[in-house]
Short mmCIF file of C-alpha atoms and ligand atoms in Angstrom, two decimals:
data_model
loop_
_atom_site.label_atom_id
_atom_site.label_comp_id
_atom_site.label_asym_id
_atom_site.label_seq_id
_atom_site.Cartn_x
_atom_site.Cartn_y
_atom_site.Cartn_z
CA MET A 169 -2.87 2.44 -19.86
CA SER A 170 -0.36 -0.25 -19.02
CA MET A 171 2.46 0.89 -16.24
CA LEU A 172 4.42 -2.39 -17.35
CA LYS A 173 7.14 -1.26 -19.94
CA TYR A 174 9.09 -3.96 -21.48
CA VAL A 175 12.61 -3.08 -22.29
CA ASP A 176 15.15 -4.82 -25.04
CA ARG A 177 17.90 -4.70 -22.51
CA LYS A 178 20.60 -6.14 -25.00
CA ASN A 179 23.41 -3.90 -25.03
CA THR A 180 22.84 -2.76 -21.68
CA ASP A 181 25.49 -4.31 -19.94
CA CYS A 182 23.18 -6.58 -17.91
CA ALA A 183 23.75 -10.02 -16.62
CA LYS A 184 20.99 -11.90 -17.94
CA TRP A 185 21.33 -10.99 -21.45
CA ASP A 186 24.74 -9.77 -22.01
CA GLY A 187 26.35 -11.99 -19.81
CA LEU A 188 25.10 -15.45 -21.63
CA GLU A 189 28.73 -16.36 -22.73
CA LYS A 190 29.77 -16.89 -19.25
CA SER A 191 27.76 -19.82 -18.63
CA PHE A 192 26.14 -21.09 -21.91
CA SER A 193 27.52 -22.16 -25.23
CA ARG A 194 26.52 -18.80 -26.94
CA GLY A 195 25.44 -15.16 -26.56
CA ASP A 196 22.38 -15.46 -29.05
CA LEU A 197 20.09 -17.55 -26.72
CA LEU A 198 16.48 -16.47 -25.83
CA ALA A 199 17.48 -15.36 -21.77
CA MET A 200 15.37 -16.86 -19.41
CA TRP A 201 17.78 -17.27 -16.62
CA VAL A 202 18.90 -14.49 -14.02
CA ALA A 203 16.13 -13.84 -11.77
CA ASP A 204 15.31 -10.44 -12.95
CA MET A 205 12.92 -8.68 -14.77
CA ASP A 206 12.82 -7.36 -18.36
CA PHE A 207 10.26 -4.66 -17.21
CA LYS A 208 10.92 -1.05 -16.22
CA VAL A 209 10.70 0.20 -12.97
CA PRO A 210 7.63 1.84 -11.46
CA GLU A 211 7.82 5.30 -12.48
CA CYS A 212 8.02 6.47 -8.96
CA VAL A 213 11.44 5.01 -8.91
CA SER A 214 12.88 6.71 -11.76
CA ARG A 215 11.36 9.82 -10.95
CA ARG A 216 12.79 9.97 -7.28
CA LEU A 217 16.21 8.76 -8.59
CA SER A 218 16.22 11.43 -11.54
CA GLU A 219 15.59 14.41 -8.95
CA TYR A 220 18.36 13.15 -7.28
CA ILE A 221 20.74 13.18 -9.89
CA GLU A 222 19.06 16.42 -11.12
CA LEU A 223 20.78 17.78 -7.63
CA GLY A 224 24.04 16.43 -8.66
CA THR A 225 25.46 16.23 -5.18
CA PHE A 226 26.29 12.76 -4.39
CA GLY A 227 27.97 13.44 -0.85
CA TYR A 228 27.51 11.19 1.90
CA TYR A 229 24.13 10.05 2.85
CA ASN A 230 22.13 9.23 5.84
CA PRO A 231 19.13 7.10 5.09
CA PRO A 232 15.97 8.82 6.43
CA ASP A 233 13.35 7.58 8.75
CA GLY A 234 11.17 7.59 5.52
CA TYR A 235 13.16 4.49 4.20
CA TYR A 236 12.46 2.23 7.23
CA ASP A 237 9.15 3.58 7.73
CA ALA A 238 8.25 2.62 4.10
CA PHE A 239 9.37 -0.66 4.68
CA ILE A 240 7.88 -1.22 7.89
CA GLU A 241 4.45 -0.29 6.47
CA TRP A 242 4.83 -2.64 3.62
CA GLU A 243 5.62 -5.43 5.94
CA ARG A 244 2.74 -4.34 8.14
CA LYS A 245 0.09 -4.02 5.70
CA TYR A 246 1.07 -6.82 2.83
CA HIS A 247 2.53 -9.56 5.32
CA GLY A 248 1.20 -8.84 8.67
CA TYR A 249 4.80 -8.66 10.34
CA ASP A 250 5.26 -5.88 12.60
CA VAL A 251 8.89 -5.07 12.19
CA LYS A 252 10.49 -2.94 14.76
CA ARG A 253 12.72 -0.33 13.41
CA GLU A 254 15.60 -1.32 15.71
CA TRP A 255 15.68 -4.68 14.29
CA MET A 256 16.29 -3.62 10.81
CA ARG A 257 19.83 -3.84 9.56
CA PHE A 258 21.70 -3.49 6.09
CA ALA A 259 23.19 -5.66 3.72
CA PRO A 260 24.08 -4.79 0.06
CA GLY A 261 22.25 -7.84 -0.85
CA VAL A 262 20.61 -10.94 0.42
CA VAL A 263 23.40 -13.51 -0.87
CA PRO A 264 25.89 -11.53 1.12
CA ALA A 265 23.90 -11.39 4.13
CA PHE A 266 23.50 -15.19 4.32
CA ASN A 267 26.78 -15.25 3.52
CA TRP A 268 27.77 -13.37 6.54
CA LEU A 269 25.23 -14.84 8.91
CA VAL A 270 26.46 -18.63 8.24
CA GLN A 271 29.57 -17.02 9.67
CA LEU A 272 27.75 -16.04 12.68
CA MET A 273 25.62 -18.96 13.42
CA ALA A 274 27.96 -21.99 12.44
CA GLY A 275 31.46 -22.33 13.58
CA GLU A 276 34.38 -23.73 10.93
CA GLY A 277 33.44 -27.26 9.90
CA GLU A 278 29.96 -26.97 11.56
CA ALA A 279 27.23 -28.18 9.92
CA VAL A 280 24.36 -25.90 8.12
CA ALA A 281 21.41 -27.53 6.43
CA VAL A 282 19.59 -26.66 3.36
CA MET A 283 16.61 -28.40 1.40
CA GLN A 284 17.27 -28.86 -2.07
CA PRO A 285 16.72 -28.41 -4.88
CA VAL A 286 17.06 -24.96 -3.94
CA TYR A 287 18.87 -21.51 -5.07
CA TYR A 288 22.67 -22.36 -5.60
CA PRO A 289 24.25 -19.53 -3.54
CA PHE A 290 22.81 -21.08 -0.34
CA MET A 291 25.19 -24.09 -1.12
CA LYS A 292 28.19 -21.79 -1.98
CA ALA A 293 27.73 -19.59 1.22
CA VAL A 294 28.12 -23.00 3.25
CA GLU A 295 31.23 -24.37 1.33
CA ASN A 296 32.85 -21.26 0.55
CA ASN A 297 32.67 -20.21 4.28
CA GLY A 298 34.28 -23.39 5.20
CA ARG A 299 31.23 -24.66 6.95
CA ARG A 300 29.75 -28.37 6.13
CA LEU A 301 26.85 -28.60 3.74
CA VAL A 302 24.05 -30.62 4.94
CA ASN A 303 21.11 -31.58 2.53
CA CYS A 304 17.71 -32.47 3.67
CA PRO A 305 15.86 -32.84 0.40
CA LEU A 306 12.50 -31.95 -0.41
CA LEU A 307 9.82 -34.48 -1.22
CA ARG A 308 7.98 -34.89 -4.48
CA THR A 309 4.45 -34.91 -4.75
CA GLU A 310 1.78 -35.12 -7.54
CA ARG A 311 1.90 -31.46 -8.38
CA GLY A 312 5.07 -30.12 -6.38
CA TYR A 313 7.20 -30.66 -3.59
CA GLU A 314 6.90 -30.49 0.35
CA MET A 315 9.06 -31.01 3.29
CA ASP A 316 10.44 -33.99 4.69
CA TYR A 317 9.98 -33.42 8.58
CA GLU A 318 10.96 -36.61 9.95
CA ALA A 319 14.38 -36.46 7.90
CA PHE A 320 14.96 -33.09 8.90
CA GLU A 321 14.77 -33.60 12.37
CA GLU A 322 16.95 -36.86 11.99
CA THR A 323 19.45 -34.79 10.24
CA ILE A 324 19.74 -32.27 12.57
CA ILE A 325 20.73 -34.57 14.97
CA ARG A 326 22.56 -37.02 13.31
CA GLU A 327 24.82 -34.18 11.86
CA ASP A 328 24.58 -31.83 14.96
CA VAL A 329 23.24 -28.94 12.51
CA LYS A 330 23.85 -25.32 13.67
CA ALA A 331 22.01 -23.23 11.03
CA PHE A 332 19.61 -23.88 8.67
CA ILE A 333 18.79 -21.69 5.45
CA PHE A 334 15.10 -21.79 4.65
CA CYS A 335 13.95 -20.28 1.09
CA SER A 336 10.44 -18.90 1.52
CA PRO A 337 8.63 -18.51 -0.98
CA HIS A 338 10.96 -21.26 -2.04
CA ASN A 339 13.23 -21.01 -5.31
CA PRO A 340 13.29 -23.00 -7.75
CA VAL A 341 10.26 -25.18 -6.77
CA GLY A 342 7.58 -22.10 -6.51
CA ARG A 343 6.22 -23.45 -3.22
CA VAL A 344 4.52 -20.67 -0.94
CA TRP A 345 4.80 -22.34 2.24
CA LYS A 346 1.91 -22.75 4.64
CA LYS A 347 1.85 -21.62 8.11
CA ASP A 348 1.54 -24.94 9.68
CA GLU A 349 4.51 -26.17 7.01
CA ILE A 350 6.71 -23.53 8.56
CA ARG A 351 5.76 -23.93 11.95
CA ARG A 352 6.59 -27.50 11.65
CA VAL A 353 10.37 -26.87 10.37
CA LEU A 354 10.91 -23.89 12.75
CA ASP A 355 9.40 -25.54 15.85
CA ILE A 356 12.10 -28.74 14.92
CA CYS A 357 14.86 -25.86 14.65
CA LYS A 358 13.87 -24.31 18.19
CA LYS A 359 13.62 -27.71 19.71
CA HIS A 360 16.86 -28.35 18.64
CA ASN A 361 18.54 -24.54 18.88
CA VAL A 362 19.35 -24.47 14.97
CA TYR A 363 19.54 -21.08 13.84
CA VAL A 364 16.96 -20.10 11.11
CA ILE A 365 18.26 -18.07 8.15
CA SER A 366 14.86 -17.09 6.50
CA ASP A 367 15.37 -15.67 2.95
CA GLU A 368 12.02 -14.11 1.94
CA ILE A 369 13.17 -12.35 -1.45
CA HIS A 370 10.39 -13.32 -2.99
CA GLN A 371 7.86 -12.77 -0.31
CA ASP A 372 5.41 -10.57 -2.57
CA ILE A 373 5.58 -12.54 -5.85
CA ILE A 374 2.70 -14.49 -4.63
CA MET A 375 0.06 -16.29 -7.36
CA SER A 376 -3.60 -15.97 -6.49
CA GLY A 377 -5.18 -17.81 -3.63
CA HIS A 378 -1.42 -18.00 -1.96
CA LYS A 379 -0.33 -16.06 1.14
CA HIS A 380 3.29 -15.70 2.19
CA ILE A 381 3.75 -16.08 5.61
CA PRO A 382 6.53 -14.40 7.39
CA SER A 383 8.64 -17.19 8.97
CA ALA A 384 8.47 -14.93 11.97
CA THR A 385 4.82 -14.94 12.28
CA ALA A 386 4.21 -18.56 11.94
CA GLY A 387 4.65 -19.43 15.69
CA GLU A 388 1.83 -20.23 17.80
CA GLU A 389 2.38 -17.12 20.10
CA ALA A 390 4.55 -13.89 18.55
CA GLY A 391 7.90 -13.68 18.55
CA ALA A 392 8.11 -17.42 19.02
CA TYR A 393 10.99 -17.79 17.26
CA ASP A 394 12.52 -14.52 17.73
CA ASP A 395 15.71 -15.69 19.32
CA ILE A 396 16.40 -18.49 16.12
CA LEU A 397 15.65 -16.68 13.22
CA VAL A 398 17.16 -13.69 10.85
CA THR A 399 14.65 -12.63 8.11
CA LEU A 400 16.49 -11.30 4.81
CA THR A 401 14.48 -9.90 2.69
CA ALA A 402 14.67 -6.93 0.13
CA ALA A 403 12.77 -4.77 -2.94
CA THR A 404 14.80 -6.51 -5.44
CA LYS A 405 12.76 -9.09 -6.72
CA THR A 406 9.49 -6.79 -6.02
CA PHE A 407 10.31 -3.96 -7.96
CA ASN A 408 13.28 -5.03 -10.31
CA LEU A 409 15.84 -3.40 -8.25
CA ALA A 410 18.76 -5.67 -7.95
CA ALA A 411 21.19 -3.06 -9.59
CA VAL A 412 21.00 -0.95 -6.47
CA GLN A 413 22.25 -3.42 -3.93
CA ASN A 414 19.65 -2.65 -0.85
CA SER A 415 18.54 -5.32 1.06
CA ILE A 416 16.84 -5.56 4.67
CA VAL A 417 18.29 -7.89 7.56
CA ILE A 418 15.38 -8.38 10.17
CA ILE A 419 17.05 -9.84 13.82
CA PRO A 420 14.28 -9.43 16.66
CA ASP A 421 17.02 -11.02 19.24
CA LYS A 422 19.03 -8.07 21.24
CA ALA A 423 21.99 -10.59 21.72
CA PHE A 424 22.17 -11.98 18.18
CA ARG A 425 22.06 -8.11 16.82
CA GLU A 426 24.92 -7.24 18.78
CA ARG A 427 27.09 -9.97 16.86
CA TRP A 428 25.59 -8.77 13.68
CA ASP A 429 26.60 -5.28 14.52
CA LYS A 430 30.09 -6.23 15.61
CA PHE A 431 30.65 -8.24 12.47
CA ALA A 432 29.48 -5.49 10.51
CA GLU A 433 31.49 -2.59 11.83
CA GLY A 434 34.30 -5.25 11.07
CA ILE A 435 33.89 -5.30 7.67
CA ARG A 436 32.67 -1.60 7.93
CA ILE A 437 29.78 -2.54 5.82
CA THR A 438 27.09 -0.82 7.88
CA GLY A 439 25.03 1.13 5.21
CA GLY A 440 24.68 1.29 1.45
CA ASN A 441 24.20 3.95 -1.18
CA ALA A 442 22.14 6.82 -1.80
CA PHE A 443 20.71 5.34 -4.83
CA GLY A 444 19.48 1.96 -2.95
CA TYR A 445 17.56 4.01 -0.35
CA ILE A 446 15.84 5.94 -2.47
CA ALA A 447 14.91 3.62 -4.93
CA VAL A 448 13.54 1.33 -2.24
CA ARG A 449 11.69 3.83 -0.21
CA ALA A 450 10.24 5.44 -3.58
CA ALA A 451 8.93 1.70 -4.36
CA TYR A 452 7.33 1.13 -1.19
CA GLU A 453 5.84 4.17 -0.78
CA GLU A 454 4.32 4.57 -4.31
CA GLY A 455 4.88 1.21 -5.99
CA ARG A 456 2.03 -0.44 -5.32
CA PRO A 457 -0.22 -0.39 -8.25
CA TRP A 458 2.68 -0.65 -10.75
CA PHE A 459 3.34 -4.19 -8.87
CA GLU A 460 -0.09 -5.71 -8.58
CA GLU A 461 -0.16 -5.24 -12.81
CA LEU A 462 3.11 -6.86 -12.86
CA LEU A 463 1.49 -9.90 -10.81
CA GLY A 464 -1.28 -10.11 -13.25
CA ALA A 465 1.40 -10.45 -15.98
CA ILE A 466 3.46 -13.07 -14.16
CA GLU A 467 0.41 -15.16 -13.45
CA GLY A 468 -0.71 -14.88 -17.16
CA ASN A 469 2.71 -15.89 -18.27
CA TYR A 470 2.76 -18.98 -16.34
CA LYS A 471 -0.86 -19.80 -16.99
CA TYR A 472 -0.19 -19.39 -20.81
CA LEU A 473 3.28 -21.56 -20.60
CA ARG A 474 2.18 -24.33 -18.38
CA SER A 475 -1.14 -24.48 -20.44
CA ARG A 476 0.93 -24.64 -24.22
CA LEU A 477 3.44 -27.48 -22.62
CA GLU A 478 0.71 -29.64 -20.95
CA ALA A 479 -1.41 -29.40 -24.07
CA GLU A 480 1.25 -30.14 -26.33
CA LEU A 481 3.66 -32.33 -24.20
CA PRO A 482 1.51 -34.17 -22.01
CA ASP A 483 4.47 -36.03 -19.93
CA VAL A 484 5.82 -32.93 -18.95
CA ARG A 485 5.79 -32.21 -15.19
CA VAL A 486 4.98 -28.62 -14.23
CA ALA A 487 5.57 -27.92 -10.69
CA ASP A 488 2.22 -25.84 -9.43
CA LEU A 489 3.64 -22.25 -9.13
CA GLU A 490 2.35 -20.63 -5.89
CA GLY A 491 4.95 -17.71 -5.57
CA THR A 492 8.38 -16.40 -7.62
CA TYR A 493 8.30 -15.86 -11.13
CA LEU A 494 10.54 -18.94 -11.62
CA MET A 495 8.91 -21.81 -13.22
CA TRP A 496 10.17 -25.35 -12.39
CA ILE A 497 9.42 -27.61 -15.24
CA ASP A 498 10.51 -31.30 -15.66
CA LEU A 499 11.48 -32.69 -18.91
CA SER A 500 12.50 -36.01 -17.56
CA ALA A 501 9.58 -38.02 -19.31
CA TYR A 502 11.62 -36.80 -22.61
CA MET A 503 15.16 -37.66 -21.37
CA ASP A 504 15.47 -40.95 -23.69
CA ARG A 505 14.70 -38.36 -26.84
CA ILE A 506 16.53 -35.45 -25.48
CA ILE A 507 19.63 -38.10 -25.00
CA ALA A 508 19.25 -39.36 -28.20
CA MET A 509 19.13 -35.94 -30.01
CA ALA A 510 22.30 -35.06 -28.56
CA ALA A 511 23.75 -38.28 -28.92
CA GLY A 512 22.59 -38.15 -32.71
CA LYS A 513 25.16 -34.98 -32.97
CA TYR A 514 27.74 -35.48 -30.52
CA THR A 515 29.65 -38.65 -29.66
CA MET A 516 27.88 -39.41 -26.73
CA ASP A 517 27.33 -42.47 -24.54
CA PRO A 518 23.74 -42.17 -23.37
CA SER A 519 24.53 -44.70 -20.42
CA ALA A 520 27.34 -42.30 -19.20
CA TYR A 521 26.51 -41.20 -15.76
CA ASP A 522 26.31 -37.59 -17.05
CA SER A 523 24.52 -37.93 -20.18
CA ALA A 524 21.33 -36.29 -18.96
CA VAL A 525 23.28 -33.25 -17.86
CA THR A 526 25.15 -32.70 -21.01
CA ALA A 527 21.83 -33.75 -23.07
CA ILE A 528 19.54 -31.17 -21.34
CA GLN A 529 22.45 -28.45 -22.12
CA HIS A 530 22.61 -29.28 -25.80
CA PHE A 531 18.72 -29.63 -25.98
CA MET A 532 18.06 -26.19 -24.17
CA GLU A 533 20.84 -24.24 -26.15
CA ASP A 534 21.18 -26.06 -29.63
CA GLU A 535 18.11 -27.05 -30.16
CA CYS A 536 15.82 -24.73 -28.59
CA GLY A 537 18.32 -21.47 -28.47
CA ILE A 538 17.06 -21.03 -24.71
CA ALA A 539 19.03 -20.09 -21.30
CA ALA A 540 17.42 -21.45 -18.67
CA ASP A 541 18.89 -22.16 -15.26
CA TYR A 542 19.59 -26.09 -15.52
CA GLY A 543 17.95 -28.49 -12.46
CA THR A 544 21.73 -29.56 -11.61
CA TRP A 545 22.64 -26.14 -10.79
CA PHE A 546 19.89 -26.14 -7.79
CA GLY A 547 21.26 -29.91 -6.43
CA GLY A 548 23.18 -32.20 -8.92
CA ALA A 549 22.54 -34.47 -11.23
CA GLU A 550 19.05 -35.93 -9.55
CA TYR A 551 17.87 -32.67 -11.22
CA ALA A 552 18.83 -33.14 -14.41
CA GLY A 553 15.67 -33.44 -16.24
CA CYS A 554 14.35 -30.02 -14.68
CA ILE A 555 14.79 -26.67 -15.96
CA ARG A 556 13.97 -23.43 -14.27
CA ILE A 557 11.92 -20.66 -16.69
CA ASN A 558 11.98 -16.98 -15.48
CA LEU A 559 8.60 -15.64 -16.56
CA ALA A 560 9.27 -12.03 -15.72
CA THR A 561 9.22 -10.87 -19.16
CA CYS A 562 6.79 -10.15 -22.10
CA ARG A 563 4.41 -12.82 -23.64
CA GLU A 564 6.14 -12.46 -26.93
CA ASN A 565 9.37 -14.09 -25.34
CA ILE A 566 7.08 -16.76 -23.63
CA GLU A 567 5.46 -17.62 -26.85
CA ILE A 568 8.84 -18.08 -28.57
CA ALA A 569 9.98 -20.45 -25.64
CA ALA A 570 6.62 -22.42 -25.68
CA ASP A 571 7.46 -22.63 -29.37
CA ARG A 572 10.76 -23.56 -29.44
CA ILE A 573 10.61 -26.42 -26.79
CA ILE A 574 7.37 -28.00 -28.01
CA SER A 575 8.80 -27.91 -31.57
CA ALA A 576 11.96 -29.79 -30.45
CA LEU A 577 10.49 -32.28 -28.76
CA LYS A 578 8.24 -33.24 -31.13
CA SER A 579 10.41 -33.11 -34.13
C1 PLP B 100 16.23 -16.95 -2.80
C2 PLP B 100 17.30 -16.04 -3.33
N1 PLP B 100 17.96 -15.32 -2.20
C3 PLP B 100 18.32 -14.10 -2.84
C4 PLP B 100 18.63 -13.80 -4.05
C5 PLP B 100 19.38 -12.74 -4.70
O1 PLP B 100 19.85 -11.68 -4.08
P1 PLP B 100 20.61 -10.53 -3.93
O2 PLP B 100 20.37 -10.24 -5.21
O3 PLP B 100 19.69 -9.44 -2.78
O4 PLP B 100 21.94 -10.88 -2.99
C6 PLP B 100 17.92 -14.34 -5.15
C7 PLP B 100 17.58 -14.11 -6.67
O5 PLP B 100 17.63 -14.84 -7.38
C8 PLP B 100 17.06 -15.44 -4.66
O6 PLP B 100 16.04 -16.24 -5.51
#
């Protein structure tokens, strides 16, 4: 019997289905944006949270050794990363963690690098904290993207970059970086004393034939990057636990840990709530079978959507999905048609700079009735022809999305 249970989350105060009006024109769209899942968490998580709720006392909580042990074992077993208990720190999310790290790794006005298109809170973290954003875009290949090492090193030197926020696996382009790719980029950082924040929140969502390599294990010798590297991860994506706000910061370097601790003491956020610790521990201890079924469902959704789009819309470009449950689709080849559709309804000048940006929104929302993440969010107008679709939902929703995109573009 399937362990994966789809939930209709409408009217549950969730961001994905009930928060559509904030970012889109209407609230009745098929929600394929926010990166969480429409599946119930594994039974072990609900059970252990229910036991705690049943207990009925919610006083101050001490995270037990079992929480740390469960994570350490998961990293060792599935990622070959031997994390020491004393390296582990808490953050209420990976996003807060990299916002704090940016402040610790670069001074005001100093440069922090990203590789666009990339998860947009990276850019906000740099800008909101008064650091200088430097972009070294990924290079487009036939089937996806790769890093531009020469440009990266030149940028580091030219801009005097102090820190780099690395997305591994990469949201939104779905790359699972290979060991030699990670090594090349981290060697450059090491050579120029650039700190690396390695955001590995998608570490477990890996398609068959690929393997996630923790940045910390990519070096020639063990611990090669320990003095420049902080790794961020969580059970959030793997087990659909965003609401419990529990993420893990791994800091192998003692001196940097002391700086983190001082910072965390200063804002008095050194630990999280009981629900987070209980849920994450349960998931890591008992959730693997559920997770494996989930992975199969995501891969199936990806193959289905990709083959439908490619069969019916031969000029669509889908980046190979190696990891994450986020599919990056380039509709640029259809942009004239998309702009013409929008221009037919609105008085739009198709030659206007942002016409593609506006037109794709009109297309997705009005013609398809779908809320997707827009390419522009990840790096500006250059990605206006792209959309990011969340595959962590039931097959029926994926089928509806395929039908709507195909019939809107063919009409
Ligand atoms: C690369 C990346 N980092 C972080 C997050 C969110 O992290 P958190 O919810 O732990 O703040 C996401 C969610 O989509 C993500 O894709």
